[in-house]
mmCIF file of C-alpha atoms in Angstrom:
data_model
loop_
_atom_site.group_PDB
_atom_site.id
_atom_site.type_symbol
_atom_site.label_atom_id
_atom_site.label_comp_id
_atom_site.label_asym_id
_atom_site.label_seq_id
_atom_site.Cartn_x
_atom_site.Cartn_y
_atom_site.Cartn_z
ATOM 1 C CA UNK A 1 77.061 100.500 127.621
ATOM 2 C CA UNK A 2 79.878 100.750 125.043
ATOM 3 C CA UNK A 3 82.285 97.555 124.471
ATOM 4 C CA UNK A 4 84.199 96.319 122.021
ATOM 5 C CA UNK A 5 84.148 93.131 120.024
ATOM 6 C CA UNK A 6 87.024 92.129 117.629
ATOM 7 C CA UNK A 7 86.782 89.861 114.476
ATOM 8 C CA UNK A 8 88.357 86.763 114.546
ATOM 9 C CA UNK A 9 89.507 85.238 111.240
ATOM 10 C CA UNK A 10 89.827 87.843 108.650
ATOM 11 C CA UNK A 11 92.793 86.999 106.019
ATOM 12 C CA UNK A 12 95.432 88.972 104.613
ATOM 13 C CA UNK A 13 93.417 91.650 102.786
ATOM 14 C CA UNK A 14 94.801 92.027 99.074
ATOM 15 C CA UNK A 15 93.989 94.574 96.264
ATOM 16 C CA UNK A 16 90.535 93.880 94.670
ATOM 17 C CA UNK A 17 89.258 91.693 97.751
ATOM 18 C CA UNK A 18 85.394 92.294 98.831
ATOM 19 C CA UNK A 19 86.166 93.313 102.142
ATOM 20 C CA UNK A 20 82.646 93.800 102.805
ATOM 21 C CA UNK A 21 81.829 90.343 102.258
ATOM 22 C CA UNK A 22 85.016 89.371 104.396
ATOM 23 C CA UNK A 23 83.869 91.494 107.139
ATOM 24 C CA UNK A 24 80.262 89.715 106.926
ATOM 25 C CA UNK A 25 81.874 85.996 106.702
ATOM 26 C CA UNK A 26 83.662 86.815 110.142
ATOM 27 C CA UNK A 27 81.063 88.000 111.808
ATOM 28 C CA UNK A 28 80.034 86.099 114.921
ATOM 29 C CA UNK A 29 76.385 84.722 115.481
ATOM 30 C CA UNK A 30 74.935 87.628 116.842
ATOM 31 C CA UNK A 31 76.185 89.754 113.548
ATOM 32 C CA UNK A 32 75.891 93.773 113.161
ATOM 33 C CA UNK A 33 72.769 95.805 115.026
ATOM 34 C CA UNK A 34 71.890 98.918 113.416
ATOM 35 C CA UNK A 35 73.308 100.882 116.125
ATOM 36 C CA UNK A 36 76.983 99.121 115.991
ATOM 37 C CA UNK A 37 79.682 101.201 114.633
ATOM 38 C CA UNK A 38 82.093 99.281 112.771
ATOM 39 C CA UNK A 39 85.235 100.624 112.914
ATOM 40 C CA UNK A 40 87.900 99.247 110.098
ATOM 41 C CA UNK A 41 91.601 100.032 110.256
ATOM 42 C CA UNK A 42 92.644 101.797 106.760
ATOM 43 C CA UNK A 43 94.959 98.982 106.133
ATOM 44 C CA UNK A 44 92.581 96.514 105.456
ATOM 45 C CA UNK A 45 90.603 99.132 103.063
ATOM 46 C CA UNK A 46 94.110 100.575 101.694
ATOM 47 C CA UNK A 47 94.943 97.225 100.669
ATOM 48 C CA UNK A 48 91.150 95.947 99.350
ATOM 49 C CA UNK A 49 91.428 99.621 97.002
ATOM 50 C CA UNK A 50 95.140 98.770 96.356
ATOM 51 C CA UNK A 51 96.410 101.654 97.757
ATOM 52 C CA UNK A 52 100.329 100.347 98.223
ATOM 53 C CA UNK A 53 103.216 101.216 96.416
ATOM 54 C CA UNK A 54 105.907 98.554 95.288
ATOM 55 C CA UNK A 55 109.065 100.799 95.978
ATOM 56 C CA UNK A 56 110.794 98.864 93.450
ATOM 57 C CA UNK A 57 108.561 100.783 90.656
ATOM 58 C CA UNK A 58 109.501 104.284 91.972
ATOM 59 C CA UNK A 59 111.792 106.583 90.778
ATOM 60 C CA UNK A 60 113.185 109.339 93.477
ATOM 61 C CA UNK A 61 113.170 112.885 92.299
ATOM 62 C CA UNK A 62 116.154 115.302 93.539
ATOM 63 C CA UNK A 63 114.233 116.683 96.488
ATOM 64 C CA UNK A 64 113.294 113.354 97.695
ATOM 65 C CA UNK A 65 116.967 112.179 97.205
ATOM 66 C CA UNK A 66 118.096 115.188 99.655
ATOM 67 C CA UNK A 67 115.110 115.038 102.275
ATOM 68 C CA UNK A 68 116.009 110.697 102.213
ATOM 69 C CA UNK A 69 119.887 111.997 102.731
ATOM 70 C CA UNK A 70 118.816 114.155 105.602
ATOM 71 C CA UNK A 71 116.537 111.840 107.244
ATOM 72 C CA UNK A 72 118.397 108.377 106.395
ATOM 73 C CA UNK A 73 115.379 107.186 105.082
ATOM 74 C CA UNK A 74 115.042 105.484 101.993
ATOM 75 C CA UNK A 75 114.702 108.294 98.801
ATOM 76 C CA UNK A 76 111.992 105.966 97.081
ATOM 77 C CA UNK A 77 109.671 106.186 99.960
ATOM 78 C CA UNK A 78 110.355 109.611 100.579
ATOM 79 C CA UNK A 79 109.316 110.058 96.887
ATOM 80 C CA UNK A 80 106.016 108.276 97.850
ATOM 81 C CA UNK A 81 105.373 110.589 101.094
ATOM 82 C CA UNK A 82 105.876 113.339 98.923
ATOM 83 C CA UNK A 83 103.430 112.697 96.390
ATOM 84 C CA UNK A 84 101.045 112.326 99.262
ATOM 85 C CA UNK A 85 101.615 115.021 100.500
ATOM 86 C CA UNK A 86 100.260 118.534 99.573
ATOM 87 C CA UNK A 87 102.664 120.228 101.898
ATOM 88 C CA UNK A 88 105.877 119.100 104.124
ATOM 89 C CA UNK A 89 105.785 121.190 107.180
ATOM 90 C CA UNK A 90 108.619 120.148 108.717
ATOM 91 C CA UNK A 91 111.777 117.482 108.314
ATOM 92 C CA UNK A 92 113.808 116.132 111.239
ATOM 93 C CA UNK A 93 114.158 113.164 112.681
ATOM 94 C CA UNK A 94 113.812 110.657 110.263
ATOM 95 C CA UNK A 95 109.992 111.937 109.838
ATOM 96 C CA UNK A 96 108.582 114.137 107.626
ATOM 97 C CA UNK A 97 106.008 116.109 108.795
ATOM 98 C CA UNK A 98 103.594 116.483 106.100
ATOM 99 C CA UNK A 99 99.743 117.836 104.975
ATOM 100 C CA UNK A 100 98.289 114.870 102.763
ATOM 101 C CA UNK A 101 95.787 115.435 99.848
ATOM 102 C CA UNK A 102 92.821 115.323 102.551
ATOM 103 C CA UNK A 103 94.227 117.901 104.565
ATOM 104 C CA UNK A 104 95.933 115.808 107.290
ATOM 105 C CA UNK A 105 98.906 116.695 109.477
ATOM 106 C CA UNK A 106 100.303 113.722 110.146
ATOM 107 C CA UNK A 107 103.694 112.091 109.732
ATOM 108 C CA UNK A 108 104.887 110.999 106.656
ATOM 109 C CA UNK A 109 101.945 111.776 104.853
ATOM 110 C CA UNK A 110 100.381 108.343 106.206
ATOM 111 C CA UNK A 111 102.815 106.131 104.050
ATOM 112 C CA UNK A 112 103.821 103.529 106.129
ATOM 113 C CA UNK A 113 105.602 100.036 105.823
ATOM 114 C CA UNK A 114 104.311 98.441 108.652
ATOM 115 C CA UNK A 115 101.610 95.189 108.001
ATOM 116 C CA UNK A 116 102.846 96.187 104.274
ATOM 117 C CA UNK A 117 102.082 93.392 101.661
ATOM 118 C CA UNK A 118 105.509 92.786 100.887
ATOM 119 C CA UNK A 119 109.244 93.829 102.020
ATOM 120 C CA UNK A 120 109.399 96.498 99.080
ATOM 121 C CA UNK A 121 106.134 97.760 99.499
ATOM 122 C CA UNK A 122 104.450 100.806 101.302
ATOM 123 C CA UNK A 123 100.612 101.170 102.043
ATOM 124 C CA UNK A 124 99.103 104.664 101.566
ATOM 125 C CA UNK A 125 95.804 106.256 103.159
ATOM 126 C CA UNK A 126 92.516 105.568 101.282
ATOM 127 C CA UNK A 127 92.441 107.839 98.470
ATOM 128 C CA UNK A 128 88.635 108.856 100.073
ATOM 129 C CA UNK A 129 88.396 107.721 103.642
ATOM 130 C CA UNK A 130 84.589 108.974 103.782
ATOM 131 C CA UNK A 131 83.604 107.138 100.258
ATOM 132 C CA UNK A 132 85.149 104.159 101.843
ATOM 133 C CA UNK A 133 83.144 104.098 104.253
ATOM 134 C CA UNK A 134 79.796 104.987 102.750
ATOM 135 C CA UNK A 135 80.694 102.366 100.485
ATOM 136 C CA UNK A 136 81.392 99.600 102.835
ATOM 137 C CA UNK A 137 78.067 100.529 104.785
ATOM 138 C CA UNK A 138 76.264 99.898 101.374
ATOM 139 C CA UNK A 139 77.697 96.538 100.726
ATOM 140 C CA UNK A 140 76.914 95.327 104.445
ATOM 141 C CA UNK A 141 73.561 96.494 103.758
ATOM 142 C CA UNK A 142 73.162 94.625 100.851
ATOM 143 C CA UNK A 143 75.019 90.939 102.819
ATOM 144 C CA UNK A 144 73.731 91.303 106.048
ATOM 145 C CA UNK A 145 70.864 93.732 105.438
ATOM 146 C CA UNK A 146 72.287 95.793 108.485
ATOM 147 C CA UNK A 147 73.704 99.205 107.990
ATOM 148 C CA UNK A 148 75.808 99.996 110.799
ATOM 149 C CA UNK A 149 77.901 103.522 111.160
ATOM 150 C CA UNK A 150 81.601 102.607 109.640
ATOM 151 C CA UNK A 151 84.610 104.441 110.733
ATOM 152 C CA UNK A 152 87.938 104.195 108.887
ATOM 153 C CA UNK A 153 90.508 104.703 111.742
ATOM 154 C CA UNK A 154 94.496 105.184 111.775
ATOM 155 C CA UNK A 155 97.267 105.185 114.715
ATOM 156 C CA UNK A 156 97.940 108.638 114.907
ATOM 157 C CA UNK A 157 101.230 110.243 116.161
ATOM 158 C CA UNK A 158 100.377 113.848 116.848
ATOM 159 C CA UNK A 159 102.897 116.161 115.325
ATOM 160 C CA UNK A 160 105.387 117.824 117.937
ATOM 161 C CA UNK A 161 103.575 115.733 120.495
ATOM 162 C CA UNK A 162 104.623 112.297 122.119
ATOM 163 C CA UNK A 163 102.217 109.521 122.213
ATOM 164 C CA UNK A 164 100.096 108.379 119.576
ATOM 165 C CA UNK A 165 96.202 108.520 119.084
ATOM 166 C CA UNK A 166 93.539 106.813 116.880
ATOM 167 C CA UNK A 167 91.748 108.825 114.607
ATOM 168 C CA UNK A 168 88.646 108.620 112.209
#
């Protein structure tokens, strides 16, 4: 049988928070089995690692000025997808279709504004999705004394595809 069971109660996750230890303090009665997976949107671990850019602090270079022009996006977040980015594939749209660091095709290089800490601010992918989650299955060991499988997950938009998708 597979279900699903969501946590009630966890705060606004902020740079530096234990989010191991927040994860643990919502968990209901019956806590974590070994066999759970856990699966944690990489917002909340973007924003414990502090992974989020204040676009106030960034300065647009002269590609990211023309790609923003193009696009009618703001330059200073196109500055930020860019240095995410190891390659842009493709730019139309208002989306930049991009290869980030870890060798996703996704759009804009994961940046995103959406559940953002603040108006001016951007949240980027974990720097190491797969170290995040090893190391949030250690600290749950360590609270709960439970080690279940973590997955770091993402809305997905598939490029050149409609619809979107979750991925790990």
């Amino acid at each position: 049988m597979l279900s699903a069971t969501p946590l009630e109660g966890l705060p606004e996750i902020h740079a530096g928070d234990d989010l191991a230890a927040l994860i643990a303090s919502a968990l209901s009665a019956d806590g974590l089995a070994a066999d759970d997976v856990l699966v944690v949107a990489h917002k909340a671990v973007s924003k414990a690692e502090g992974r989020t850019r204040r676009l106030s602090t960034v300065t647009p270079d002269a590609r990211a000025i023309a790609l923003a022009v193009e696009l009618e996006k703001d330059p200073r977040q196109v500055q930020v997808v860019l240095e995410e980015s190891r390659e842009v594939r493709r730019a139309s749209h208002g989306v930049l279709i991009c290869v980030t660091h870890h060798g996703f095709v996704c759009a804009n290089a994961g940046v995103d504004a959406s559940n953002a800490p603040g108006p001016d601010t951007v949240t980027l992918l974990p720097r190491d999705p797969d170290g995040s989650a090893r190391a949030l299955r250690a600290r749950l060991r360590g609270l709960v004394d439970v080690a279940p499988a973590v997955l770091i997950t993402d809305s997905f938009g598939r490029a050149w595809r409609h619809g979107q998708c979750d991925v790990a």
